[in-house]
Short mmCIF file of C-alpha atoms and ligand atoms in Angstrom, two decimals:
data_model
loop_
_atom_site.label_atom_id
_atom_site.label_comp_id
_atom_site.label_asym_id
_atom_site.label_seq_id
_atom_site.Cartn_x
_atom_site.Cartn_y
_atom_site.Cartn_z
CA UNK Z 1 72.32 49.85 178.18
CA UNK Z 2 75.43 48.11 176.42
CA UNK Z 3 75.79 48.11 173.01
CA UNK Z 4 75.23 44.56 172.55
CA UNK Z 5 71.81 45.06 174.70
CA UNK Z 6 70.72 48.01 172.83
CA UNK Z 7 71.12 45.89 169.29
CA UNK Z 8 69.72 42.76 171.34
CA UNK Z 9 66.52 45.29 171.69
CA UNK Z 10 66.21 46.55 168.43
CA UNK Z 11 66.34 43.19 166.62
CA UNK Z 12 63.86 41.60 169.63
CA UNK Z 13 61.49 44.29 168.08
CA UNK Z 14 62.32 44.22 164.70
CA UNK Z 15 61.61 40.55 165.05
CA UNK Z 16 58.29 41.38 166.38
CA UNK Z 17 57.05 44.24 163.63
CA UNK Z 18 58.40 40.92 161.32
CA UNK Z 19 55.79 38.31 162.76
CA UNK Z 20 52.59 40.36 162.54
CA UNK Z 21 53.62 40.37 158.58
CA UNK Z 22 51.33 38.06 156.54
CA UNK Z 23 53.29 34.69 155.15
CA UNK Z 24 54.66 35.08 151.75
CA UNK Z 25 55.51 31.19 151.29
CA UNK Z 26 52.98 28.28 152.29
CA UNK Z 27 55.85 26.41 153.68
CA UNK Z 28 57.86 27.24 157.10
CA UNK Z 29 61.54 26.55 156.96
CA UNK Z 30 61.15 23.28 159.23
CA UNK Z 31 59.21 21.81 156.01
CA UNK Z 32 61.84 22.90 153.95
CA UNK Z 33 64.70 21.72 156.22
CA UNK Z 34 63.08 18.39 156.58
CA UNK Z 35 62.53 18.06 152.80
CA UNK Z 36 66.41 18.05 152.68
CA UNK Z 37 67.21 16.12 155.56
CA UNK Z 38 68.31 18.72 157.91
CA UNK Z 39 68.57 18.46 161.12
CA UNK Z 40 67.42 21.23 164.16
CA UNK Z 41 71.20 20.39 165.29
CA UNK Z 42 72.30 21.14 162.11
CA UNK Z 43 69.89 24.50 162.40
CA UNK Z 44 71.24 25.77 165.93
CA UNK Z 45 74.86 24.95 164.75
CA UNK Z 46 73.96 27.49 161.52
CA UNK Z 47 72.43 29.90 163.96
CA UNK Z 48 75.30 29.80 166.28
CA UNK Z 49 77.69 29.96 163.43
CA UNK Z 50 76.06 33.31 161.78
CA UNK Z 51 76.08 34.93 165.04
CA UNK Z 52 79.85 34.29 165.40
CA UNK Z 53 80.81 35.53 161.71
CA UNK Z 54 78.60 38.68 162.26
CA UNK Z 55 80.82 39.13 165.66
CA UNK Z 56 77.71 39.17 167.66
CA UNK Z 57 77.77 36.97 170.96
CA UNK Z 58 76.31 33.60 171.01
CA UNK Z 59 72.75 34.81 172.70
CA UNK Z 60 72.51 36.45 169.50
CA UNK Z 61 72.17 33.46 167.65
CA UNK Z 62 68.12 33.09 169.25
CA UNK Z 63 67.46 36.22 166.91
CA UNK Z 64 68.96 34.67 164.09
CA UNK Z 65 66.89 31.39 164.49
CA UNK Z 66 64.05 33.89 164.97
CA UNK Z 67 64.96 35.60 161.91
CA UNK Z 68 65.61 32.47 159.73
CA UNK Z 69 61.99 31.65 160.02
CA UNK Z 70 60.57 34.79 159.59
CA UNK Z 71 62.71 35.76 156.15
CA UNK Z 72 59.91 35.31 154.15
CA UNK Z 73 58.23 38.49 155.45
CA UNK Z 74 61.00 40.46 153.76
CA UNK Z 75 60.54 41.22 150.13
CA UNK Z 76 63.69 40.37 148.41
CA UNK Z 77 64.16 42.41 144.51
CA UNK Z 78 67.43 40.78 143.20
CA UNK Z 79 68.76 42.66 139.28
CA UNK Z 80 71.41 41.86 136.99
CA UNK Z 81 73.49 43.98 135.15
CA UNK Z 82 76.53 43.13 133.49
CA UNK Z 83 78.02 40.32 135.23
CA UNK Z 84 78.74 36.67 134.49
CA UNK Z 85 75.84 35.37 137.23
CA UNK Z 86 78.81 34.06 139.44
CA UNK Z 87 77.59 35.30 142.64
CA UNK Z 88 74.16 33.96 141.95
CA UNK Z 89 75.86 30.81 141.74
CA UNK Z 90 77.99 31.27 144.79
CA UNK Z 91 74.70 31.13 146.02
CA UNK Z 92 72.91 28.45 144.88
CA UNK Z 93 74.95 25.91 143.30
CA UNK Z 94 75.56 23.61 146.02
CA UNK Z 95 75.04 20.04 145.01
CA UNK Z 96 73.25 19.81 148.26
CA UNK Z 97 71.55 22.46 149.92
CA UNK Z 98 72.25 23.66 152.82
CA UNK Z 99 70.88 26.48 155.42
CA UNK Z 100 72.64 29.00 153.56
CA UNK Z 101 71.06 28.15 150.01
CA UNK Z 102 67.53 27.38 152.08
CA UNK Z 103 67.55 31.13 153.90
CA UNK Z 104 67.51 31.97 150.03
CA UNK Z 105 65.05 30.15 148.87
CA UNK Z 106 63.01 31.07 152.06
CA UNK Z 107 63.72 34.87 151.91
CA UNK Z 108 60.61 36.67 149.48
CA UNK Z 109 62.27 36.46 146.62
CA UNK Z 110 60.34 38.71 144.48
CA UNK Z 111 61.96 39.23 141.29
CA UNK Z 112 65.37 36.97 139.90
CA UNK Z 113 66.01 36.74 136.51
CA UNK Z 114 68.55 33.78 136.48
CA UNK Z 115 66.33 31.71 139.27
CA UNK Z 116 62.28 32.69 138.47
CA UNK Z 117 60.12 31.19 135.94
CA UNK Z 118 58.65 33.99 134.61
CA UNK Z 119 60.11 35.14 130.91
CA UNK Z 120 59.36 37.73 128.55
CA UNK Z 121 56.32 40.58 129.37
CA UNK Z 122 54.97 38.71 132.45
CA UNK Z 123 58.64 38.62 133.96
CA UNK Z 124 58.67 42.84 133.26
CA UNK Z 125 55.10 42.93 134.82
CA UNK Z 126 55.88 41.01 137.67
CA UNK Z 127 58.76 43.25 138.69
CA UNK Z 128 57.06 46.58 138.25
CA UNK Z 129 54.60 45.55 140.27
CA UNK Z 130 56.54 44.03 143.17
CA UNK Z 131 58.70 47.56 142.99
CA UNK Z 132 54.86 49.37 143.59
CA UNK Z 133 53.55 47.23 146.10
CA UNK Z 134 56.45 46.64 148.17
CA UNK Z 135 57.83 50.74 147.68
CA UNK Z 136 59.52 51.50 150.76
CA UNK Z 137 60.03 47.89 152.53
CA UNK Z 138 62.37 45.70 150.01
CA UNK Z 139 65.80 44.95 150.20
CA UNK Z 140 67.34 45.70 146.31
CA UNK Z 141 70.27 43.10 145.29
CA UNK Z 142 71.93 44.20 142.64
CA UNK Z 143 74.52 42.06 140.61
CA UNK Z 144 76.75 43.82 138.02
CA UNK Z 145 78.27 46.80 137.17
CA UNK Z 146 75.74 49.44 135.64
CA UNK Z 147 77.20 50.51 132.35
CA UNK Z 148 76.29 54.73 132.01
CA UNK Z 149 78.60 55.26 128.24
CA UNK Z 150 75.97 56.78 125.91
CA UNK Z 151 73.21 57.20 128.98
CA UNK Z 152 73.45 53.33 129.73
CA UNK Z 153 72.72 52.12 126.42
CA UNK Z 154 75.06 49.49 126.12
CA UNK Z 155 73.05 47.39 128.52
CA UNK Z 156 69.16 47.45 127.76
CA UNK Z 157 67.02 44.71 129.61
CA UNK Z 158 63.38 42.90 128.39
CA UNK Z 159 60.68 43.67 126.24
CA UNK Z 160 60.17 47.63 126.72
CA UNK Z 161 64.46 48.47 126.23
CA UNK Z 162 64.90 50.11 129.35
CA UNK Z 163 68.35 50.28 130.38
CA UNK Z 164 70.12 49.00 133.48
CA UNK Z 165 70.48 52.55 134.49
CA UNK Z 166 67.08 53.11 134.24
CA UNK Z 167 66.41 50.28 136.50
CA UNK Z 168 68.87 50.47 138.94
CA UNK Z 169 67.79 54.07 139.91
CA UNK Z 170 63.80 53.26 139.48
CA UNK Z 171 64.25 50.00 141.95
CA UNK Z 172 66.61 51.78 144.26
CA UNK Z 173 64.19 55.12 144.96
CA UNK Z 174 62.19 52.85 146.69
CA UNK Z 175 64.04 50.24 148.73
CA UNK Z 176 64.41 49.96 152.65
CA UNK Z 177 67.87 49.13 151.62
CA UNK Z 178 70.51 48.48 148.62
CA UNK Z 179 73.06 45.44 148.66
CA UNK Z 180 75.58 45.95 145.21
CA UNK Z 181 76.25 41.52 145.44
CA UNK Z 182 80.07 41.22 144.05
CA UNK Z 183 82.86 43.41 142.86
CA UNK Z 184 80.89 44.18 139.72
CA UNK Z 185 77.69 45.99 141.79
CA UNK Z 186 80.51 47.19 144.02
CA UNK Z 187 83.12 48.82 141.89
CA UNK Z 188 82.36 47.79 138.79
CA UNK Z 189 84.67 44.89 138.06
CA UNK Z 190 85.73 43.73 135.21
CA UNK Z 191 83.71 45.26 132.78
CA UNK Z 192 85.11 49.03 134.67
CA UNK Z 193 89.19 47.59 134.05
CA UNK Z 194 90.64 50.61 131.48
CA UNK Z 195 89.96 51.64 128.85
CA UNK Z 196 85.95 51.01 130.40
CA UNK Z 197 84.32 51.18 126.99
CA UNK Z 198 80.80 51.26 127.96
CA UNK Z 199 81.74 53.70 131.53
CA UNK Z 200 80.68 50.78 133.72
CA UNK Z 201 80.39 51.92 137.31
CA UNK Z 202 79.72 50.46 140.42
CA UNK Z 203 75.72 51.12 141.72
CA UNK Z 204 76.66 53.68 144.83
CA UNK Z 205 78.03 56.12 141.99
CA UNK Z 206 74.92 55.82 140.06
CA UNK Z 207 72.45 55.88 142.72
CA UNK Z 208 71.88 58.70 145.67
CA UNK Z 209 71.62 56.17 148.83
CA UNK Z 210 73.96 54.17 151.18
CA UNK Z 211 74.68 50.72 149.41
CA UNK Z 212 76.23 48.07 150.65
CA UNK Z 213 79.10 46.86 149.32
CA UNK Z 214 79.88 42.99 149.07
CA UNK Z 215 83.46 43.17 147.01
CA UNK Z 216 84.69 39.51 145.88
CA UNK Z 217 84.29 38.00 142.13
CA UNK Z 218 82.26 36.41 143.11
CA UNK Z 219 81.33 36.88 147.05
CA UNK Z 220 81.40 34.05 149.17
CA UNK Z 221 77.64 32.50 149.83
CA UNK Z 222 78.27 33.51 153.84
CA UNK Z 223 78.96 36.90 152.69
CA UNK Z 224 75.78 37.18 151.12
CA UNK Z 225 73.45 35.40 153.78
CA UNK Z 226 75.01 37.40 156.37
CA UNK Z 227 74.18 40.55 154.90
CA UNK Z 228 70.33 39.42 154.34
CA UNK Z 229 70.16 38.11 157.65
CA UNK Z 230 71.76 41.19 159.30
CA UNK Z 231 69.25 43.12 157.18
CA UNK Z 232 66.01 40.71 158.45
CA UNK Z 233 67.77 41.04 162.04
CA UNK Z 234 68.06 44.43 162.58
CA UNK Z 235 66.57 46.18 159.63
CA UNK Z 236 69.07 48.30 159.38
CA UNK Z 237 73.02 48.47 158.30
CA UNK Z 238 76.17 47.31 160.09
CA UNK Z 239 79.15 48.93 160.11
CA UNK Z 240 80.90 49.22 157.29
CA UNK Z 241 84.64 49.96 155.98
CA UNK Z 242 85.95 52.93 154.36
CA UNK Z 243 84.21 50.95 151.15
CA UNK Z 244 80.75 50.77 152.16
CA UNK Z 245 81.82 46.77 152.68
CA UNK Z 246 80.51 44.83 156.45
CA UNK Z 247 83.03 45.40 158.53
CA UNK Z 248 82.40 41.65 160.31
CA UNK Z 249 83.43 40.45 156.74
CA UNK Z 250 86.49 42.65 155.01
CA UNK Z 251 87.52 44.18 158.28
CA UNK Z 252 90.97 41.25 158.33
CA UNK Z 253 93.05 41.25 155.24
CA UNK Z 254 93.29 37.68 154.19
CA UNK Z 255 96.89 37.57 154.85
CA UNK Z 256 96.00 38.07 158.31
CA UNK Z 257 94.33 34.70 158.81
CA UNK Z 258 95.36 32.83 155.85
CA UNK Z 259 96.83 29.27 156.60
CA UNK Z 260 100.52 29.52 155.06
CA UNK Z 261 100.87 32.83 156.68
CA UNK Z 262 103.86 31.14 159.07
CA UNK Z 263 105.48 29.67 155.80
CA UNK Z 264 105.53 33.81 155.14
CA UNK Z 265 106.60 34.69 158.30
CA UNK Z 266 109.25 32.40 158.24
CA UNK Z 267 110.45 33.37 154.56
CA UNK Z 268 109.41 30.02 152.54
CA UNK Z 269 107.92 30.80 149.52
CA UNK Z 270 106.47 29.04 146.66
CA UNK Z 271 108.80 30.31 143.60
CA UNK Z 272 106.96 28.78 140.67
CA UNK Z 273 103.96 26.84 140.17
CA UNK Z 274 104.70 23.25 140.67
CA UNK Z 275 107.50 23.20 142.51
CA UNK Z 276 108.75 21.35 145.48
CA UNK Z 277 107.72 24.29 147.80
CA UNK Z 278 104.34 24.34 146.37
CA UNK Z 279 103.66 20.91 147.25
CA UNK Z 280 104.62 21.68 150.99
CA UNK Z 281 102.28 24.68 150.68
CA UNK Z 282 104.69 27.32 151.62
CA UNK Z 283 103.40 31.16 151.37
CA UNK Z 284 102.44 32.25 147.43
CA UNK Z 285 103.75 35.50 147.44
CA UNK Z 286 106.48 35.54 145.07
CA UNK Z 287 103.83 34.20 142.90
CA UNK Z 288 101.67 37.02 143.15
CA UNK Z 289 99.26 36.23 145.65
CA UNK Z 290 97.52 40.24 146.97
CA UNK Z 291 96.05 38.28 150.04
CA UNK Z 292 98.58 41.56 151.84
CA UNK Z 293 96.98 44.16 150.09
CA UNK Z 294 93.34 42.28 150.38
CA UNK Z 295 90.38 42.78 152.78
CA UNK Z 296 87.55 39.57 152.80
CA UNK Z 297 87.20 36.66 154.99
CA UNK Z 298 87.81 33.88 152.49
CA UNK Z 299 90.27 32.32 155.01
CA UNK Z 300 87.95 31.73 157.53
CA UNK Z 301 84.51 31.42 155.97
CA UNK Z 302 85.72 29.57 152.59
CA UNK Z 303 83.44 28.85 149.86
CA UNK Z 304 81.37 25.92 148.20
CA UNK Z 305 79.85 24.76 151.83
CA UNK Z 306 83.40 25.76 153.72
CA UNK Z 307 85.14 23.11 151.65
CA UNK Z 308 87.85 25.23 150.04
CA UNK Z 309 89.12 28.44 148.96
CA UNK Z 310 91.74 30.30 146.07
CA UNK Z 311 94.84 29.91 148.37
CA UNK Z 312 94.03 26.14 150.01
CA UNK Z 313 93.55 25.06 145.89
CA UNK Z 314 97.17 26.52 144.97
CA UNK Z 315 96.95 29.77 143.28
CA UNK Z 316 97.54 33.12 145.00
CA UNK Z 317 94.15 35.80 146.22
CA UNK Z 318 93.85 37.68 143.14
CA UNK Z 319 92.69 40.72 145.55
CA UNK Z 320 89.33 39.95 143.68
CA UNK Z 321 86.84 41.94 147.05
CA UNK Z 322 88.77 44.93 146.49
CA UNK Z 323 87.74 48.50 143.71
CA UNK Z 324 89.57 48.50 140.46
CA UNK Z 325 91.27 44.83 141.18
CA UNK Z 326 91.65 43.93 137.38
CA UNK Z 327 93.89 47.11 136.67
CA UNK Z 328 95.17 47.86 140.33
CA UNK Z 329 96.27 43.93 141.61
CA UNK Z 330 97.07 42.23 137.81
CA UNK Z 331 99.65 40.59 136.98
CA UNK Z 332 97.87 38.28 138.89
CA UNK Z 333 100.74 35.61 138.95
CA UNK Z 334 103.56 38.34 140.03
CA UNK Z 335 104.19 40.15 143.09
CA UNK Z 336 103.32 44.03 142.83
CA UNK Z 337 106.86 45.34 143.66
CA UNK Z 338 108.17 43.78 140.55
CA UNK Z 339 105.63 45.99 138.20
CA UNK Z 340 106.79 49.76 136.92
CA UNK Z 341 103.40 50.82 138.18
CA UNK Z 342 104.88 50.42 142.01
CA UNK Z 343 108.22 50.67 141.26
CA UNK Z 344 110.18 48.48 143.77
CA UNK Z 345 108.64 46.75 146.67
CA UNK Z 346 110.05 48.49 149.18
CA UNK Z 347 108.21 46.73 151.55
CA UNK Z 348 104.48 45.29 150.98
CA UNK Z 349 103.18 48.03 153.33
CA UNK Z 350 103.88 50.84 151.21
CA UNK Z 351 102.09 49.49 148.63
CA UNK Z 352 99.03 48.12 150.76
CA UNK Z 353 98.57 51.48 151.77
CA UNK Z 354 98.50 53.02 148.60
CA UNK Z 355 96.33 50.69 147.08
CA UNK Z 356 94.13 50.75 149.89
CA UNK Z 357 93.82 54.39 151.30
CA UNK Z 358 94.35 52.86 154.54
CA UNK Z 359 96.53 54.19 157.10
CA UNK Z 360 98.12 50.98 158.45
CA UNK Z 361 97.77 48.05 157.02
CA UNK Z 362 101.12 46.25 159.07
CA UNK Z 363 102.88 43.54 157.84
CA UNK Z 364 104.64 42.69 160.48
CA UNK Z 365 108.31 44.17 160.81
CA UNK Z 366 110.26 40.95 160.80
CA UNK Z 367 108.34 39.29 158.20
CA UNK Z 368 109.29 42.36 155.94
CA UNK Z 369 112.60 41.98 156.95
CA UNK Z 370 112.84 38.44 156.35
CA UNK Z 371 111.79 38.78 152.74
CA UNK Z 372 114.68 41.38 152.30
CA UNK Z 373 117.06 39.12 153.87
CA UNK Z 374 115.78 36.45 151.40
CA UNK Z 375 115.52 38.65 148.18
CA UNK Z 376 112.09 38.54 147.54
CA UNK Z 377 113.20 40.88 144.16
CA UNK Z 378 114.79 38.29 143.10
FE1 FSX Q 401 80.57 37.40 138.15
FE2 FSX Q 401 78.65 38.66 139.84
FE3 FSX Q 401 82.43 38.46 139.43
FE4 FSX Q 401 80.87 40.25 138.91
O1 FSX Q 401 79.97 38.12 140.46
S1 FSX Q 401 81.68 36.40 139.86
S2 FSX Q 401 81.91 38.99 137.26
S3 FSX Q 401 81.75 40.05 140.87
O2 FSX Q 401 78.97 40.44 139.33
O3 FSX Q 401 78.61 37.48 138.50
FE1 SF4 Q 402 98.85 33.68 152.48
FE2 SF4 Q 402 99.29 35.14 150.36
FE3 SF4 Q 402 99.91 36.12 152.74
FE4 SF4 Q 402 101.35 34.15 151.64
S1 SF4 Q 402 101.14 36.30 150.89
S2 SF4 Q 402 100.60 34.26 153.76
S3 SF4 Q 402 99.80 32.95 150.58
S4 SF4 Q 402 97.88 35.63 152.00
FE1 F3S Q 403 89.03 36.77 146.14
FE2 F3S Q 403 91.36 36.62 147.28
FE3 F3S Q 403 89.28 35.64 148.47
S1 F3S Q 403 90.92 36.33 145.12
S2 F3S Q 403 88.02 34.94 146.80
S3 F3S Q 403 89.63 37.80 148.00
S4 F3S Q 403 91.32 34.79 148.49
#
């Protein structure tokens, strides 16, 4: 058997074990689909559409319509830590729903802070008892980096003052699997940049299990989605980078597919905001765009219901999906070669592969060489 056949199998079955669950919501996703006036075109177009972003084939996408319906058999425990919430809202602040923000709602979603009802004691009860009776089957989201300074005091959470520590390592002994949502979860973020006064850390250095990593501050919703539906799928992990991240997602840098990428190529740069080169779009590296030293999918997936994303609204990737961004990528507005932490720029590789501990990360020749032959130092 093929690979894609084997996987084919395993998520047929999966599938299967998923249906003779009981049904955690009342509602099926046609209700909810209809409620908000979409469409079973609009529904096969989704299906079709995850497939192709998880770089399955399009037979796939039967198994993710199979999947979509049955995502409220899988419990869902979602935490915060310290975070701003923005890839909560990535998620569900659409002005109008679509699938991706109704797979959410129709995943179990057994414990959110920011999105459930429940305050106070009844919201601690009702996650210590979703963490007992689900041991061993949930899927743990975690958003935020866990601060460990002074055994994780610096972040305590409800009524009984345990700390994010406490929880992260309680919640993640027993899930089926552990999803660190964002650059915070991830690598810590922002509250990790030096001097990292309360020794924030991302979850996998905390924790003694695989987790997932979904860089970006915040991830895009797709990101998300296809993770949980890869998860409901297969019920097990993809493949993932030397950073724990989905290789489907952050395997392309965004330079690689980004839209000005000829205006690079061809040596046209933007060389200050507002200029007559901005408003014909050309390529924002002079002014500091990391999409070359960056690995996510923004170009191609976008955000806010594929309407835009950093580089089509002006401003340069701030290398936001990849560890220790705030120190490693800032100034965000200047190239790296131009910073005494480099040293010169001698060419954009160098320094991609320093940041990145990746062997190659190949700029191509000419489009080094045309920056040289245009000064890009200036
Ligand atoms: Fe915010 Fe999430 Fe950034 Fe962090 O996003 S968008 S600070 S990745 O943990 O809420
Ligand atoms: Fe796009 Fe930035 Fe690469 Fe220019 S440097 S092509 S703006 S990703
Ligand atoms: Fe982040 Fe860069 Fe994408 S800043 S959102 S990885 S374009």
């Amino acid at each position: 058997m093929d690979t894609h056949s084997a996987l084919y199998e395993l998520g047929r079955r999966r599938l299967q074990s998923l249906r003779n669950l009981p049904k955690r919501h009342p509602h099926s996703l046609a209700d909810k689909m209809a409620e908000f006036g979409l469409s079973r075109r609009d529904f096969l177009k989704w299906t079709a559409g995850v497939s192709s972003m998880l770089a399955l084939p399009l037979p796939f996408s039967n198994l993710v319509a199979e999947a979509a319906e049955l995502a409220d058999r899988v419990p869902l425990i979602w935490l915060h830590m310290a975070e701003c919430t923005g890839c909560s809202e990535s998620l569900v602040r659409a002005d109008t729903p679509n699938l991706d923000s109704l797979i959410f709602d129709q995943i179990s979603l057994e414990y959110h802070e920011t999105l459930m009802a429940a305050a106070g004691w009844q919201a601690e009860e009702n996650l210590d008892q979703a963490l007992e009776t689900y041991k061993g089957n949930y899927l743990l989201a975690i958003e935020g980096a866990v601060p460990t300074a002074n055994n994780g005091a610096f972040l305590t959470l409800g009524c009984k003052g345990r700390t994010g520590l406490e929880l992260v390592r309680k919640a993640a002994a027993g899930a089926a699997a552990i999803v660190s949502v964002g650059t915070c979860a991830s690598f810590g973020g922002v509250q990790a940049a030096y001097p990292n006064p309360t020794g924030a850390k991302g979850v996998h250095q905390v924790v003694d299990k695989t987790v997932i990593n979904l860089g970006g501050c915040p991830p895009s919703e797709k990101n998300i989605v296809g993770t949980l539906m890869y998860f409901i799928m297969f019920g097990k992990l993809p493949a993932l980078d030397i950073y724990n991240r989905p290789k489907w997602a952050y395997g392309a840098r965004v330079h690689d597919n980004c839209d000005r990428r000829g205006h690079f190529d061809a040596g046209e740069f933007v060389e200050q905001f507002g200029d007559n080169n901005a408003k014909q779009g050309f390529c924002l590296y002079k002014v500091g765009c990391k999409g070359p030293y960056t690995y996510n999918n923004c170009p191609t997936e976008r955000f806010n219901h594929h309407t835009s994303w950093p580089i089509q609204a002006g401003h340069g990737c701030m290398g936001c999906s990849e560890p220790n961004f705030w120190d490693e990528m800032a100034d965000f507005e200047r190239p790296l070669g131009r910073q005494t932490l480099h040293g010169l720029d001698a060419t954009a590789d160098t320094i991609g592969s320093v940041i990145l501990g990746a062997a190659a990360v190949g700029i191509g020749a000419h489009a080094v060489a045309s920056i040289f032959a245009r000064g890009i130092e200036e």
